[in-house]
């Protein structure tokens, strides 16, 4: 009766775990993913005049009618941007960089799908841009260019890595502003401002730079990924403010040297990269006009007093693009992917990519994957090879664990005999079992060691698959076109043979989104469980029997690359454990255990007496 109760309890607990996982994780995440695919409903168009008590111009959005992106771009005079990775334009109205497409990256795995839109002009559904300029000192009446000023291009031509452009604005009061903008082969803009004073009095101006984003963007919503305002600000180090957090704080100010700041998405980012020696009044802020919120990162540099006949100058840099590790850079002992972090001597710019608290695991995991990818040209193969490498690193520890499990298998007949001797005395049974384990030098929990060892590797691989753009739309073979996305097949529509999507079924949909690779993973896990000795406790046995099923449902929503890793790791574990068991003289009863699972047990009823 007790065993039946434990069995029922184990089944109920397993079911509750599965339901809780789907309810609190899988269903909300699927809803977020669908919401992220919808266009932003919040709109913005114009900006207010600079606020006199703020470090840089405060760009709050005003609600107005939304126009199509193409209409907004065509509505102002522009200078075209054309590089191997970027296309777009600079608006001569405000001299903003507000039209930017990442031509190497597409919205879906279809190469014909639209390019990723990073920056977008005011008046569109989701304005997002960078702006640079000067703020006059307190009490000054000097007229400086603002967001409505129309600049003139000196000469003509397109902004390319080999052809910078120069813009000019004369305020008619003795100040002439010139701005030279250059771009490299990746995602770095360099801005050089000059102000010439031929007026009748000295002028004091403060250089500023800002990035402004109108409307709250859809985010992934994972706790392991930061999306929002970010910066490494001198001795105040890494600062991360989610959109919700900055909405609550409204404004956060920093006085620092050697810093950078910007706004980051999962795969894309924009960041202001001032000179590392510059003293900054930096700020994260959130404003709201009506229902439209505006998020801004900006900085103000020290004042420059420009004498009559003199010239003032300021330099700024803007990163606007994909968070490619080789471009951004990675700091890690003995291995360096320099990127902008090293090239520009920036302060921990590699943290623009969210490597997490366990960066000492995630960074080498990525470096290993990247190494094998460049050798074989496929991240799926790289995952398989890194799994083998990890197995080799942990080989001595795993061997001890599997050797102990083999010994447990060898003493299984003794354990069964004890269960027959003490069928109703659980305490005595446990005592006798521990005596056997002690005599044979067996650690009964050593079988958990391989699983425990997998946890940091599993997490680091999950993190790398989730946050690095290199894994985005990276194919494996056959139907896996994106290792960073869940397996797109579903067993409940016969892997695409039936013309419907089971995941869209009301209420039950999330439970039905089980692809081929999660099923393969579940089968390999089941084989691994069958290789181990049967747990003496019926409750444990039921839990172990159900564990592959539970993990199949849980991992169905995880990136395919992670599921492939888990299935391959299980397969290697079965091979390794079988080898060690044979070496210790223990019969490998994997197929016998599998066969017994599907065979009827003989009746326990006593034979009739005559």
Short mmCIF file of N, CA, C and O in Angstrom, two decimals, residues 397-450:
data_model
loop_
_atom_site.label_atom_id
_atom_site.label_comp_id
_atom_site.label_asym_id
_atom_site.label_seq_id
_atom_site.Cartn_x
_atom_site.Cartn_y
_atom_site.Cartn_z
N UNK A 397 37.09 12.50 -13.55
CA UNK A 397 36.01 12.56 -12.57
C UNK A 397 34.85 11.65 -12.97
O UNK A 397 34.29 10.93 -12.14
N UNK A 398 34.51 11.69 -14.24
CA UNK A 398 33.41 10.85 -14.71
C UNK A 398 33.75 9.37 -14.57
O UNK A 398 32.89 8.54 -14.25
N UNK A 399 35.01 9.03 -14.80
CA UNK A 399 35.42 7.63 -14.67
C UNK A 399 35.20 7.12 -13.25
O UNK A 399 34.73 6.00 -13.03
N UNK A 400 35.58 7.95 -12.27
CA UNK A 400 35.36 7.55 -10.88
C UNK A 400 33.87 7.36 -10.60
O UNK A 400 33.48 6.42 -9.91
N UNK A 401 33.08 8.25 -11.13
CA UNK A 401 31.64 8.15 -10.90
C UNK A 401 31.08 6.88 -11.54
O UNK A 401 30.33 6.13 -10.91
N UNK A 402 31.44 6.66 -12.80
CA UNK A 402 30.91 5.48 -13.49
C UNK A 402 31.45 4.18 -12.90
O UNK A 402 30.76 3.16 -12.89
N UNK A 403 32.71 4.22 -12.40
CA UNK A 403 33.26 3.03 -11.74
C UNK A 403 32.46 2.70 -10.49
O UNK A 403 32.17 1.53 -10.20
N UNK A 404 32.09 3.73 -9.73
CA UNK A 404 31.28 3.52 -8.54
C UNK A 404 29.90 2.98 -8.91
O UNK A 404 29.36 2.09 -8.24
N UNK A 405 29.34 3.48 -10.01
CA UNK A 405 28.04 2.99 -10.46
C UNK A 405 28.14 1.54 -10.91
O UNK A 405 27.21 0.74 -10.71
N UNK A 406 29.29 1.17 -11.51
CA UNK A 406 29.50 -0.22 -11.93
C UNK A 406 29.55 -1.14 -10.71
O UNK A 406 29.01 -2.25 -10.73
N UNK A 407 30.19 -0.67 -9.65
CA UNK A 407 30.24 -1.46 -8.41
C UNK A 407 28.84 -1.63 -7.83
O UNK A 407 28.49 -2.70 -7.30
N UNK A 408 28.04 -0.56 -7.92
CA UNK A 408 26.66 -0.66 -7.44
C UNK A 408 25.89 -1.71 -8.23
O UNK A 408 25.08 -2.47 -7.68
N UNK A 409 26.18 -1.76 -9.53
CA UNK A 409 25.53 -2.77 -10.36
C UNK A 409 25.95 -4.18 -9.92
O UNK A 409 25.13 -5.12 -9.90
N UNK A 410 27.25 -4.31 -9.53
CA UNK A 410 27.76 -5.62 -9.13
C UNK A 410 27.14 -6.12 -7.83
O UNK A 410 26.96 -7.33 -7.64
N UNK A 411 26.81 -5.19 -6.92
CA UNK A 411 26.24 -5.62 -5.63
C UNK A 411 24.72 -5.64 -5.66
O UNK A 411 24.09 -5.84 -4.62
N UNK A 412 24.14 -5.43 -6.84
CA UNK A 412 22.69 -5.40 -6.93
C UNK A 412 22.04 -6.68 -6.41
O UNK A 412 21.01 -6.63 -5.73
N UNK A 413 22.62 -7.88 -6.71
CA UNK A 413 22.01 -9.10 -6.14
C UNK A 413 21.96 -9.09 -4.62
O UNK A 413 20.99 -9.58 -4.02
N UNK A 414 23.01 -8.57 -3.97
CA UNK A 414 23.02 -8.48 -2.51
C UNK A 414 21.92 -7.53 -2.02
O UNK A 414 21.27 -7.79 -1.01
N UNK A 415 21.73 -6.43 -2.74
CA UNK A 415 20.69 -5.47 -2.37
C UNK A 415 19.31 -6.13 -2.50
O UNK A 415 18.44 -5.96 -1.63
N UNK A 416 19.12 -6.89 -3.56
CA UNK A 416 17.82 -7.56 -3.76
C UNK A 416 17.57 -8.59 -2.65
O UNK A 416 16.43 -8.76 -2.19
N UNK A 417 18.65 -9.26 -2.23
CA UNK A 417 18.50 -10.23 -1.13
C UNK A 417 18.09 -9.54 0.15
O UNK A 417 17.26 -10.05 0.93
N UNK A 418 18.67 -8.37 0.40
CA UNK A 418 18.31 -7.61 1.60
C UNK A 418 16.85 -7.18 1.55
O UNK A 418 16.15 -7.19 2.58
N UNK A 419 16.37 -6.79 0.40
CA UNK A 419 14.97 -6.37 0.27
C UNK A 419 14.02 -7.52 0.58
O UNK A 419 12.94 -7.31 1.13
N UNK A 420 14.45 -8.75 0.25
CA UNK A 420 13.62 -9.90 0.58
C UNK A 420 13.68 -10.23 2.07
O UNK A 420 12.70 -10.71 2.65
N UNK A 421 14.85 -9.97 2.69
CA UNK A 421 15.00 -10.25 4.13
C UNK A 421 14.26 -9.24 4.98
O UNK A 421 13.74 -9.56 6.06
N UNK A 422 14.24 -8.00 4.55
CA UNK A 422 13.61 -6.93 5.36
C UNK A 422 12.55 -6.21 4.53
O UNK A 422 12.66 -5.01 4.24
N UNK A 423 11.48 -6.90 4.18
CA UNK A 423 10.48 -6.25 3.32
C UNK A 423 9.69 -5.16 4.03
O UNK A 423 9.18 -4.26 3.38
N UNK A 424 9.61 -5.24 5.37
CA UNK A 424 8.79 -4.27 6.09
C UNK A 424 9.59 -3.38 7.03
O UNK A 424 9.02 -2.53 7.71
N UNK A 425 10.90 -3.60 7.08
CA UNK A 425 11.74 -2.81 7.99
C UNK A 425 12.66 -1.92 7.15
O UNK A 425 13.80 -2.28 6.83
N UNK A 426 12.17 -0.74 6.80
CA UNK A 426 12.92 0.15 5.92
C UNK A 426 14.21 0.63 6.57
O UNK A 426 15.24 0.77 5.91
N UNK A 427 14.16 0.91 7.87
CA UNK A 427 15.34 1.41 8.56
C UNK A 427 16.46 0.37 8.55
O UNK A 427 17.63 0.67 8.26
N UNK A 428 16.10 -0.88 8.88
CA UNK A 428 17.10 -1.95 8.89
C UNK A 428 17.66 -2.19 7.49
O UNK A 428 18.85 -2.43 7.30
N UNK A 429 16.78 -2.10 6.49
CA UNK A 429 17.21 -2.28 5.10
C UNK A 429 18.23 -1.22 4.71
O UNK A 429 19.28 -1.53 4.12
N UNK A 430 17.97 0.03 5.09
CA UNK A 430 18.90 1.11 4.77
C UNK A 430 20.24 0.91 5.48
O UNK A 430 21.30 1.14 4.89
N UNK A 431 20.19 0.48 6.73
CA UNK A 431 21.43 0.26 7.48
C UNK A 431 22.28 -0.83 6.83
O UNK A 431 23.50 -0.68 6.67
N UNK A 432 21.65 -1.94 6.45
CA UNK A 432 22.37 -3.04 5.83
C UNK A 432 22.93 -2.62 4.46
O UNK A 432 24.03 -3.01 4.07
N UNK A 433 22.16 -1.84 3.72
CA UNK A 433 22.64 -1.37 2.42
C UNK A 433 23.87 -0.48 2.58
O UNK A 433 24.84 -0.60 1.81
N UNK A 434 23.84 0.40 3.58
CA UNK A 434 24.98 1.28 3.80
C UNK A 434 26.21 0.50 4.21
O UNK A 434 27.35 0.87 3.88
N UNK A 435 26.01 -0.60 4.93
CA UNK A 435 27.14 -1.45 5.30
C UNK A 435 27.79 -2.06 4.06
O UNK A 435 29.02 -2.15 3.96
N UNK A 436 26.96 -2.51 3.14
CA UNK A 436 27.49 -3.07 1.89
C UNK A 436 28.25 -2.00 1.11
O UNK A 436 29.35 -2.23 0.60
N UNK A 437 27.66 -0.79 1.02
CA UNK A 437 28.32 0.29 0.29
C UNK A 437 29.66 0.63 0.93
O UNK A 437 30.66 0.89 0.24
N UNK A 438 29.69 0.63 2.26
CA UNK A 438 30.92 0.95 2.98
C UNK A 438 31.98 -0.12 2.75
O UNK A 438 33.16 0.18 2.53
N UNK A 439 31.56 -1.38 2.80
CA UNK A 439 32.50 -2.49 2.61
C UNK A 439 33.08 -2.48 1.20
O UNK A 439 34.27 -2.73 0.99
N UNK A 440 32.24 -2.22 0.20
CA UNK A 440 32.69 -2.24 -1.19
C UNK A 440 33.23 -0.88 -1.65
O UNK A 440 33.57 -0.72 -2.82
N UNK A 441 33.28 0.11 -0.74
CA UNK A 441 33.77 1.46 -1.05
C UNK A 441 32.98 2.08 -2.21
O UNK A 441 33.54 2.55 -3.20
N UNK A 442 31.68 2.08 -2.01
CA UNK A 442 30.77 2.64 -3.02
C UNK A 442 30.13 3.90 -2.47
O UNK A 442 29.65 3.92 -1.33
N UNK A 443 30.11 4.94 -3.30
CA UNK A 443 29.40 6.17 -2.94
C UNK A 443 28.05 6.14 -3.66
O UNK A 443 28.00 6.27 -4.88
N UNK A 444 26.94 5.94 -2.92
CA UNK A 444 25.65 5.76 -3.58
C UNK A 444 25.17 6.99 -4.35
O UNK A 444 24.28 6.86 -5.20
N UNK A 445 25.70 8.17 -4.06
CA UNK A 445 25.25 9.36 -4.78
C UNK A 445 26.23 9.75 -5.89
O UNK A 445 26.07 10.80 -6.51
N UNK A 446 27.24 8.90 -6.12
CA UNK A 446 28.23 9.26 -7.15
C UNK A 446 27.63 9.28 -8.54
O UNK A 446 28.15 9.93 -9.43
N UNK A 447 26.53 8.55 -8.72
CA UNK A 447 25.88 8.56 -10.03
C UNK A 447 25.34 9.92 -10.41
O UNK A 447 25.07 10.18 -11.59
N UNK A 448 25.17 10.79 -9.42
CA UNK A 448 24.67 12.13 -9.72
C UNK A 448 25.78 13.04 -10.27
O UNK A 448 25.49 14.08 -10.84
N UNK A 449 27.03 12.63 -10.07
CA UNK A 449 28.15 13.49 -10.45
C UNK A 449 28.15 13.86 -11.93
O UNK A 449 28.33 15.04 -12.27
N UNK A 450 27.93 12.90 -12.86
CA UNK A 450 27.90 13.30 -14.28
C UNK A 450 26.85 14.36 -14.58
O UNK A 450 27.08 15.26 -15.37
#
